[in-house]
CSV table of C-alpha atoms and ligand atoms in Angstrom, one decimal:
chain,number,residue,atom,x,y,z
A,540,MET,CA,0.0,0.0,0.0
A,541,LYS,CA,1.4,3.4,-0.9
A,542,LEU,CA,-0.1,6.7,0.3
A,543,ASN,CA,-0.6,9.9,-1.7
A,544,ASN,CA,2.6,11.6,-0.5
A,545,ASN,CA,1.3,14.9,-1.8
A,546,TYR,CA,-0.6,15.2,1.4
A,547,ARG,CA,2.8,15.8,3.1
A,548,ASP,CA,3.0,19.0,1.2
A,549,LEU,CA,-0.2,20.5,2.6
A,550,LYS,CA,0.2,23.2,5.2
A,551,GLU,CA,-1.7,22.5,8.3
A,552,SER,CA,-4.9,24.5,8.2
A,553,TYR,CA,-4.3,26.5,11.4
A,554,LEU,CA,-6.2,29.7,10.5
A,555,PHE,CA,-9.7,29.1,12.0
A,556,THR,CA,-8.4,26.7,14.7
A,557,ASP,CA,-5.9,29.4,15.7
A,558,ILE,CA,-8.6,32.1,15.7
A,559,GLY,CA,-10.9,29.9,17.8
A,560,ARG,CA,-8.2,29.1,20.3
A,561,ARG,CA,-7.2,32.8,20.8
A,562,VAL,CA,-10.9,33.8,21.1
A,563,ALA,CA,-11.7,31.1,23.6
A,564,ALA,CA,-8.6,31.9,25.7
A,565,PHE,CA,-9.5,35.6,25.8
A,566,GLN,CA,-13.2,34.9,26.7
A,567,GLU,CA,-12.1,32.6,29.5
A,568,GLU,CA,-10.1,35.5,31.0
A,569,HIS,CA,-12.7,38.2,30.3
A,570,LYS,CA,-16.1,36.5,30.8
A,571,ASP,CA,-17.9,39.8,30.9
A,572,VAL,CA,-16.8,41.0,27.4
A,573,LYS,CA,-19.3,40.5,24.7
A,574,ILE,CA,-17.2,39.4,21.7
A,575,ILE,CA,-18.5,40.4,18.3
A,576,ARG,CA,-17.6,38.0,15.5
A,577,MET,CA,-16.8,39.9,12.2
A,578,GLY,CA,-14.7,37.1,10.8
A,579,ILE,CA,-17.4,34.5,10.0
A,580,GLY,CA,-17.7,33.5,6.3
A,581,ASP,CA,-21.1,31.9,7.0
A,582,VAL,CA,-24.5,33.5,6.6
A,583,THR,CA,-26.6,34.2,9.7
A,584,LEU,CA,-30.1,34.9,8.5
A,585,PRO,CA,-32.5,32.0,8.3
A,586,ILE,CA,-33.5,30.4,5.0
A,587,CYS,CA,-36.3,32.3,3.2
A,588,ARG,CA,-39.9,31.3,3.7
A,589,SER,CA,-40.5,30.2,0.1
A,590,ALA,CA,-37.6,27.7,0.2
A,591,VAL,CA,-38.6,26.4,3.6
A,592,GLU,CA,-42.2,25.8,2.5
A,593,ALA,CA,-41.1,24.1,-0.7
A,594,MET,CA,-38.8,21.8,1.3
A,595,LYS,CA,-41.6,21.0,3.7
A,596,LYS,CA,-43.9,20.1,0.8
A,597,ALA,CA,-41.2,18.0,-0.8
A,598,SER,CA,-40.6,16.2,2.5
A,599,ALA,CA,-44.3,15.3,2.8
A,600,GLU,CA,-44.3,14.1,-0.8
A,601,MET,CA,-41.5,11.6,0.0
A,602,GLY,CA,-43.9,10.0,2.5
A,603,GLU,CA,-46.7,9.6,0.0
A,604,ALA,CA,-46.8,6.5,-2.2
A,605,GLU,CA,-47.9,8.4,-5.3
A,606,HIS,CA,-45.2,11.1,-5.0
A,607,PHE,CA,-42.2,9.2,-3.5
A,608,ARG,CA,-38.9,9.6,-5.4
A,609,GLY,CA,-35.9,7.4,-5.1
A,610,TYR,CA,-32.6,8.0,-6.9
A,611,GLY,CA,-32.9,11.1,-9.1
A,612,PRO,CA,-30.8,12.1,-12.1
A,613,GLU,CA,-27.2,12.4,-11.0
A,614,GLN,CA,-26.9,15.8,-12.7
A,615,GLY,CA,-30.0,17.3,-11.1
A,616,TYR,CA,-33.7,17.4,-11.8
A,617,PRO,CA,-34.9,19.3,-14.9
A,618,PHE,CA,-37.2,21.5,-12.8
A,619,LEU,CA,-34.2,23.1,-11.1
A,620,LYS,CA,-31.9,23.2,-14.2
A,621,GLU,CA,-34.7,25.0,-16.2
A,622,LYS,CA,-34.8,27.7,-13.5
A,623,ILE,CA,-31.1,28.2,-13.6
A,624,ARG,CA,-31.1,28.3,-17.4
A,625,ASP,CA,-33.8,31.1,-17.2
A,626,TYR,CA,-31.9,33.0,-14.6
A,627,TYR,CA,-28.8,33.2,-16.8
A,628,ALA,CA,-31.0,34.0,-19.9
A,629,GLU,CA,-32.2,37.2,-18.1
A,630,ARG,CA,-28.6,38.4,-18.5
A,631,GLY,CA,-28.4,37.3,-22.1
A,632,VAL,CA,-26.4,34.1,-21.3
A,633,LYS,CA,-27.8,31.2,-23.2
A,634,LEU,CA,-27.2,27.8,-21.6
A,635,LYS,CA,-28.4,24.3,-22.5
A,636,GLU,CA,-30.0,22.2,-19.8
A,637,ASN,CA,-27.3,19.5,-20.3
A,638,GLU,CA,-24.6,22.1,-19.5
A,639,ILE,CA,-25.9,22.6,-16.0
A,640,PHE,CA,-25.0,20.1,-13.3
A,641,ILE,CA,-26.5,20.3,-9.8
A,642,SER,CA,-24.3,19.4,-6.9
A,643,ASP,CA,-24.2,19.6,-3.1
A,644,GLY,CA,-22.2,22.8,-3.3
A,645,ALA,CA,-19.4,24.7,-5.0
A,646,LYS,CA,-16.6,23.3,-2.8
A,647,SER,CA,-17.2,19.7,-3.8
A,648,ASP,CA,-17.3,20.6,-7.5
A,649,LEU,CA,-14.2,22.8,-7.3
A,650,GLY,CA,-12.3,19.9,-5.9
A,651,ASN,CA,-13.9,17.2,-8.1
A,652,ILE,CA,-13.5,19.0,-11.4
A,653,LEU,CA,-9.7,18.3,-11.1
A,654,ASP,CA,-10.5,14.6,-12.0
A,655,LEU,CA,-10.8,15.9,-15.6
A,656,PHE,CA,-7.3,17.3,-15.8
A,657,SER,CA,-4.0,15.5,-15.8
A,658,GLU,CA,-1.6,16.0,-13.0
A,659,ASP,CA,1.1,17.7,-15.1
A,660,ASN,CA,-1.1,20.8,-15.8
A,661,VAL,CA,0.3,24.0,-14.2
A,662,VAL,CA,-2.4,25.9,-12.3
A,663,ALA,CA,-2.5,29.7,-11.7
A,664,VAL,CA,-4.1,30.7,-8.4
A,665,PRO,CA,-4.6,34.3,-7.2
A,666,ASP,CA,-2.9,35.2,-3.9
A,667,PRO,CA,-4.8,35.9,-1.6
A,668,VAL,CA,-7.8,33.7,-2.3
A,669,TYR,CA,-10.2,31.0,-1.0
A,670,PRO,CA,-7.7,28.3,0.1
A,671,VAL,CA,-9.5,25.3,-1.5
A,672,TYR,CA,-8.0,26.0,-4.9
A,673,VAL,CA,-4.4,25.7,-3.6
A,674,ASP,CA,-5.0,22.6,-1.3
A,675,THR,CA,-6.9,20.6,-3.9
A,676,ASN,CA,-4.1,21.0,-6.4
A,677,ILE,CA,-1.4,20.2,-3.8
A,678,MET,CA,-3.3,17.0,-3.1
A,679,ALA,CA,-2.9,16.1,-6.8
A,680,GLY,CA,0.8,17.2,-6.9
A,681,ARG,CA,0.2,20.0,-9.5
A,682,LYS,CA,2.6,22.9,-9.9
A,683,ILE,CA,1.0,26.1,-8.7
A,684,GLU,CA,1.8,29.6,-10.0
A,685,TYR,CA,0.6,32.4,-7.8
A,686,LEU,CA,-1.0,35.5,-9.4
A,687,ASP,CA,-0.2,38.5,-7.1
A,688,ALA,CA,-3.4,40.3,-6.1
A,689,THR,CA,-2.3,43.5,-4.4
A,690,ALA,CA,-3.4,47.1,-3.8
A,691,LYS,CA,-1.4,48.0,-6.9
A,692,ASN,CA,-3.7,46.0,-9.3
A,693,GLY,CA,-6.9,46.5,-7.2
A,694,PHE,CA,-6.6,42.9,-6.0
A,695,LEU,CA,-7.5,41.8,-9.5
A,696,PRO,CA,-4.5,40.3,-11.3
A,697,ALA,CA,-4.5,40.6,-15.1
A,698,PRO,CA,-3.0,38.1,-17.5
A,699,ASP,CA,0.6,38.8,-18.6
A,700,LYS,CA,3.4,37.0,-20.5
A,701,THR,CA,4.9,35.5,-17.4
A,702,ILE,CA,1.9,33.2,-16.8
A,703,GLY,CA,2.4,29.8,-18.2
A,704,ALA,CA,-0.7,28.1,-16.7
A,705,ASP,CA,-3.1,25.5,-18.2
A,706,LEU,CA,-5.8,26.0,-15.5
A,707,ILE,CA,-6.6,29.5,-14.2
A,708,TYR,CA,-8.7,30.1,-11.1
A,709,ILE,CA,-10.7,33.3,-11.0
A,710,CYS,CA,-12.9,34.1,-8.0
A,711,SER,CA,-15.0,37.1,-8.6
A,712,PRO,CA,-16.4,38.7,-6.5
A,713,ASN,CA,-13.4,37.5,-4.5
A,714,ASN,CA,-13.1,35.9,-1.2
A,715,PRO,CA,-11.4,37.4,0.8
A,716,THR,CA,-10.8,40.8,-0.9
A,717,GLY,CA,-14.3,41.5,-2.2
A,718,ALA,CA,-12.7,42.8,-5.4
A,719,ALA,CA,-14.8,41.9,-8.6
A,720,TYR,CA,-13.7,41.9,-12.2
A,721,THR,CA,-15.4,44.2,-14.8
A,722,ARG,CA,-16.5,42.6,-18.1
A,723,GLU,CA,-13.6,44.3,-19.8
A,724,GLN,CA,-11.0,42.9,-17.3
A,725,LEU,CA,-12.5,39.4,-17.7
A,726,ALA,CA,-12.4,39.7,-21.5
A,727,ALA,CA,-8.6,39.9,-21.2
A,728,TRP,CA,-8.5,36.6,-19.3
A,729,VAL,CA,-10.8,34.9,-21.8
A,730,GLU,CA,-8.6,36.1,-24.6
A,731,TYR,CA,-5.5,34.8,-22.8
A,732,ALA,CA,-7.1,31.4,-22.2
A,733,LEU,CA,-8.2,31.1,-25.8
A,734,VAL,CA,-4.7,31.9,-27.1
A,735,HIS,CA,-2.9,29.7,-24.6
A,736,ASP,CA,-5.4,26.8,-24.8
A,737,ALA,CA,-6.0,27.1,-21.0
A,738,VAL,CA,-9.2,26.5,-19.1
A,739,ILE,CA,-10.6,29.2,-16.7
A,740,LEU,CA,-12.3,27.8,-13.5
A,741,PHE,CA,-14.6,30.7,-12.6
A,742,ASP,CA,-16.0,30.7,-9.1
A,743,ALA,CA,-19.1,32.8,-9.0
A,744,ALA,CA,-20.2,31.9,-5.4
A,745,TYR,CA,-20.8,35.5,-4.6
A,746,GLU,CA,-22.4,36.7,-7.8
A,747,ALA,CA,-25.7,37.5,-6.0
A,748,PHE,CA,-23.9,40.3,-4.2
A,749,VAL,CA,-22.8,42.2,-7.3
A,750,SER,CA,-24.4,45.6,-7.3
A,751,GLU,CA,-22.4,47.5,-10.0
A,752,ASP,CA,-23.5,47.3,-13.6
A,753,HIS,CA,-20.0,47.0,-15.1
A,754,VAL,CA,-19.2,44.0,-13.0
A,755,ALA,CA,-19.7,40.5,-14.6
A,756,ARG,CA,-21.9,38.1,-12.7
A,757,SER,CA,-21.0,35.2,-15.0
A,758,ILE,CA,-18.0,34.6,-17.1
A,759,TYR,CA,-20.3,33.7,-20.0
A,760,GLU,CA,-21.2,37.3,-20.3
A,761,ILE,CA,-17.9,37.5,-22.1
A,762,GLU,CA,-17.7,36.5,-25.7
A,763,GLY,CA,-15.5,33.4,-26.2
A,764,ALA,CA,-15.9,32.1,-22.6
A,765,ARG,CA,-18.0,29.1,-23.7
A,766,GLU,CA,-14.8,27.8,-25.4
A,767,CYS,CA,-12.6,28.2,-22.4
A,768,ALA,CA,-14.4,28.4,-19.1
A,769,ILE,CA,-16.2,26.3,-16.5
A,770,GLU,CA,-18.3,28.2,-13.9
A,771,PHE,CA,-19.1,27.2,-10.3
A,772,CYS,CA,-22.0,28.7,-8.4
A,773,SER,CA,-23.8,28.0,-5.2
A,774,PHE,CA,-27.0,28.7,-3.2
A,775,SER,CA,-24.9,29.0,-0.1
A,776,LYS,CA,-24.4,32.8,-0.1
A,777,THR,CA,-27.2,33.5,-2.5
A,778,ALA,CA,-29.9,31.9,-0.4
A,779,GLY,CA,-28.4,31.0,2.9
A,780,PHE,CA,-28.0,27.3,1.9
A,781,THR,CA,-24.7,26.8,3.6
A,782,GLY,CA,-26.2,24.1,5.8
A,783,VAL,CA,-28.7,22.8,3.3
A,784,ARG,CA,-26.1,22.2,0.6
A,785,CYS,CA,-26.8,22.9,-3.1
A,786,GLY,CA,-24.8,24.4,-5.9
A,787,TYR,CA,-24.2,24.0,-9.6
A,788,THR,CA,-21.5,23.9,-12.2
A,789,ILE,CA,-21.7,24.8,-15.9
A,790,VAL,CA,-19.6,23.0,-18.4
A,791,PRO,CA,-20.4,24.3,-21.9
A,792,GLU,CA,-20.5,21.9,-24.9
A,793,GLU,CA,-17.9,23.8,-26.8
A,794,LEU,CA,-15.2,22.9,-24.2
A,795,GLU,CA,-13.1,20.1,-25.7
A,796,GLU,CA,-9.5,19.0,-26.2
A,797,GLY,CA,-8.2,16.4,-28.5
A,798,GLY,CA,-11.6,15.1,-29.4
A,799,LEU,CA,-12.7,14.7,-25.7
A,800,SER,CA,-15.7,16.8,-24.6
A,801,LEU,CA,-15.3,18.2,-21.1
A,802,ASN,CA,-19.1,18.3,-20.7
A,803,LYS,CA,-19.3,14.5,-21.5
A,804,MET,CA,-16.3,13.8,-19.2
A,805,TRP,CA,-18.0,15.7,-16.3
A,806,LEU,CA,-21.3,13.9,-16.9
A,807,ARG,CA,-19.4,10.6,-16.9
A,808,ARG,CA,-17.5,11.6,-13.7
A,809,GLN,CA,-20.7,12.7,-11.9
A,810,THR,CA,-22.8,9.7,-12.9
A,811,THR,CA,-19.9,7.4,-11.8
A,812,LYS,CA,-19.0,9.0,-8.5
A,813,PHE,CA,-22.1,11.0,-7.4
A,814,ASN,CA,-25.7,10.1,-6.9
A,815,GLY,CA,-27.3,13.5,-7.0
A,816,VAL,CA,-28.6,16.1,-4.5
A,817,SER,CA,-31.7,15.3,-2.4
A,818,TYR,CA,-35.0,15.9,-4.1
A,819,ILE,CA,-36.1,18.0,-1.1
A,820,VAL,CA,-33.1,20.3,-1.3
A,821,GLN,CA,-33.6,20.7,-5.1
A,822,ARG,CA,-37.2,21.7,-4.5
A,823,GLY,CA,-36.0,24.3,-2.0
A,824,ALA,CA,-33.4,25.6,-4.5
A,825,GLU,CA,-36.1,25.8,-7.2
A,826,ALA,CA,-38.3,28.0,-4.9
A,827,VAL,CA,-35.4,30.5,-4.6
A,828,PHE,CA,-36.2,31.4,-8.2
A,829,SER,CA,-40.0,32.0,-7.6
A,830,GLU,CA,-41.2,35.5,-7.4
A,831,SER,CA,-41.6,35.4,-3.7
A,832,GLY,CA,-38.3,33.6,-3.2
A,833,ARG,CA,-36.3,36.1,-5.2
A,834,LYS,CA,-37.8,39.0,-3.2
A,835,GLU,CA,-37.0,37.2,0.1
A,836,ILE,CA,-33.4,36.4,-0.8
A,837,LEU,CA,-32.8,39.9,-2.1
A,838,ASP,CA,-34.1,41.3,1.3
A,839,ASN,CA,-31.5,39.1,3.0
A,840,ILE,CA,-28.7,40.2,0.7
A,841,ASN,CA,-29.7,43.8,1.2
A,842,TYR,CA,-29.6,43.3,4.9
A,843,TYR,CA,-25.9,42.2,4.6
A,844,ARG,CA,-25.2,45.0,2.1
A,845,LYS,CA,-26.3,47.5,4.7
A,846,ASN,CA,-23.7,46.1,7.1
A,847,ALA,CA,-21.1,46.3,4.4
A,848,GLU,CA,-21.9,50.0,3.9
A,849,VAL,CA,-21.6,50.6,7.7
A,850,ILE,CA,-18.2,48.9,7.8
A,851,SER,CA,-17.0,50.7,4.6
A,852,SER,CA,-18.1,54.2,5.8
A,853,THR,CA,-16.5,53.7,9.2
A,854,LEU,CA,-13.2,52.7,7.6
A,855,LYS,CA,-13.5,55.7,5.2
A,856,ASP,CA,-14.0,58.0,8.2
A,857,LEU,CA,-11.0,56.5,9.9
A,858,ASN,CA,-8.9,57.0,6.7
A,859,ILE,CA,-8.1,53.3,6.5
A,860,TYR,CA,-7.4,51.9,3.0
A,861,HIS,CA,-10.0,49.2,2.2
A,862,THR,CA,-11.7,47.5,-0.7
A,863,GLY,CA,-14.7,45.2,-1.3
A,864,GLY,CA,-18.1,45.5,0.3
A,865,LYS,CA,-19.8,46.9,-2.9
A,866,ASN,CA,-20.2,43.6,-4.7
A,867,SER,CA,-19.4,41.3,-1.9
A,868,PRO,CA,-20.1,40.6,1.8
A,869,TYR,CA,-16.3,40.9,2.5
A,870,ILE,CA,-14.4,44.1,3.3
A,871,TRP,CA,-10.6,43.9,3.0
A,872,MET,CA,-8.9,46.5,5.1
A,873,GLN,CA,-5.3,47.4,5.6
A,874,CYS,CA,-4.1,46.9,9.1
A,875,PRO,CA,-3.6,50.3,10.7
A,876,ASN,CA,-0.1,51.7,11.4
A,877,GLY,CA,1.6,49.0,9.3
A,878,MET,CA,0.7,46.3,11.8
A,879,ASP,CA,0.9,42.7,10.6
A,880,SER,CA,-2.4,40.8,10.3
A,881,TRP,CA,-2.0,38.6,13.5
A,882,ASP,CA,-0.9,41.6,15.6
A,883,PHE,CA,-4.0,43.5,14.5
A,884,PHE,CA,-6.1,40.5,15.2
A,885,ASP,CA,-4.9,40.3,18.8
A,886,ARG,CA,-5.2,44.0,19.4
A,887,LEU,CA,-8.7,44.1,18.0
A,888,LEU,CA,-9.8,41.1,20.1
A,889,LYS,CA,-8.1,42.2,23.3
A,890,ILE,CA,-8.9,45.9,23.3
A,891,ALA,CA,-12.2,46.0,21.3
A,892,GLY,CA,-13.6,42.5,21.7
A,893,VAL,CA,-14.0,42.2,17.9
A,894,VAL,CA,-13.0,39.2,15.9
A,895,GLY,CA,-11.9,39.3,12.2
A,896,THR,CA,-9.8,37.2,9.9
A,897,PRO,CA,-6.1,37.9,9.5
A,898,GLY,CA,-5.3,38.3,5.8
A,899,LEU,CA,-2.2,36.1,6.0
A,900,GLY,CA,-4.5,33.1,6.2
A,901,PHE,CA,-5.5,33.6,2.6
A,902,GLY,CA,-1.9,33.8,1.1
A,903,LYS,CA,1.3,35.7,1.5
A,904,ASN,CA,-0.1,38.8,-0.1
A,905,GLY,CA,-2.7,38.9,2.7
A,906,GLU,CA,-0.1,40.0,5.2
A,907,GLY,CA,-0.9,43.4,6.5
A,908,PHE,CA,-4.5,43.0,5.6
A,909,PHE,CA,-7.6,41.9,7.5
A,910,ARG,CA,-11.0,40.5,6.4
A,911,LEU,CA,-14.2,41.8,8.0
A,912,THR,CA,-17.6,40.2,6.9
A,913,ALA,CA,-21.1,41.7,6.6
A,914,PHE,CA,-22.7,38.5,8.0
A,915,ASN,CA,-23.6,39.8,11.4
A,916,THR,CA,-26.7,41.6,12.7
A,917,HIS,CA,-27.1,45.4,12.1
A,918,GLU,CA,-26.8,45.9,15.9
A,919,ASN,CA,-23.5,43.9,16.3
A,920,THR,CA,-22.0,45.5,13.2
A,921,ALA,CA,-22.7,49.0,14.4
A,922,GLU,CA,-21.4,48.2,17.9
A,923,ALA,CA,-18.2,46.6,16.4
A,924,MET,CA,-17.6,49.8,14.3
A,925,GLU,CA,-18.0,52.0,17.4
A,926,ARG,CA,-15.4,49.9,19.1
A,927,LEU,CA,-13.1,50.1,16.1
A,928,LYS,CA,-13.4,53.9,16.1
A,929,LYS,CA,-12.4,54.0,19.8
A,930,LEU,CA,-9.4,51.7,19.1
A,931,ILE,CA,-8.1,53.5,16.1
A,932,GLY,CA,-9.7,57.0,16.0
B,2001,LIG,N1,-16.2,29.4,-3.3
B,2001,LIG,C1,-15.9,30.5,-2.5
B,2001,LIG,C2,-15.1,31.6,-3.0
B,2001,LIG,C3,-16.3,30.4,-1.1
B,2001,LIG,O1,-15.9,31.5,-0.3
B,2001,LIG,C4,-17.0,29.4,-0.6
B,2001,LIG,C5,-17.4,29.3,0.8
B,2001,LIG,O2,-17.1,30.1,1.6
B,2001,LIG,C6,-17.3,28.3,-1.5
B,2001,LIG,C7,-16.9,28.4,-2.8
B,2001,LIG,C8,-18.1,27.1,-1.0
B,2001,LIG,O3,-19.4,27.1,-1.4
B,2001,LIG,P1,-20.4,25.9,-1.0
B,2001,LIG,O4,-21.0,26.2,0.3
B,2001,LIG,O5,-21.4,25.9,-2.1
B,2001,LIG,O6,-19.6,24.7,-1.0
């Protein structure tokens, strides 16, 4: 028996463990302090009424002989795929139903998609970014090239001659920086991928937070993207499904290499290794697209957007460089007075009782930065900002 030795190359994932440990130790010593958590990457508002009702109804159906359903199609029920197709069509993006694959979330698909690509591909990953892209490729032993995302390029790296990658990850709106590519900026990546025979893996998990017209919500808004891009999306942040689990991946028919269709390969992969998402969950996801569902999820997103505005305007008043928040629930701020990200974490916790996420946890370029999230209540967000003002102002 031989193990996958690539696992030896993974860095221990200390970030959230470390945060948890430091917060617990502080709380133990200061039981009277009300700690406000502004580091959470999880939603806090409950699932919208329309989705809850649809899931209740679907649960009841499963107990009725005439409505019971066993195994469903591995790639998802047509009733949900049609809704996703129509959602994209509203933005002028035409998809075929067989190009949409329903899954239990974007994280699984982002990892599983690598089954389609040989291990000797070089991958380009922005730094800082959602750590899953790096770790899944280390597990497969692939060479990683980092794309520097810094204040200089607005945290949105552009293609250049130095990049020699076959697979390119783009996360827009970005976790952790909140930066989001305009259509024009994305067009440069699509052109690069087409010329270099590369595939873009586009993570649109936060597309529902986009508020600016010039920002793309889907890579397929860009001409040529159907020939070079796979898109991942999720109901997690759009509709609070982080605990329910549902997402989807789009693999256009045009994607092919040496006579092999990536769409057919993904279908083969999914039908072999995956047995589909629960019928109940898919009915819940379908209801997100109903008239009432859309209104309800927008209300929730607007609730978080208000928090992002409060954080942003506080940082502006304090003259602290920051980005994000407009098209994303994340605000990426520079640590004050040149502090490193863990020093600022400790200061913010010990003096203000506020928890955020040190930027270093998302890559080396995250050093000196800090992620605050809009996923708390209005009251806690306002209180946390008052404490921040006292600490820095
Ligand atoms: N992609 C990004 C950029 C994320 O930040 C997250 C979760 O935080 C995911 C994907 C995972 O989404 P899901 O809950 O659908 O697995």
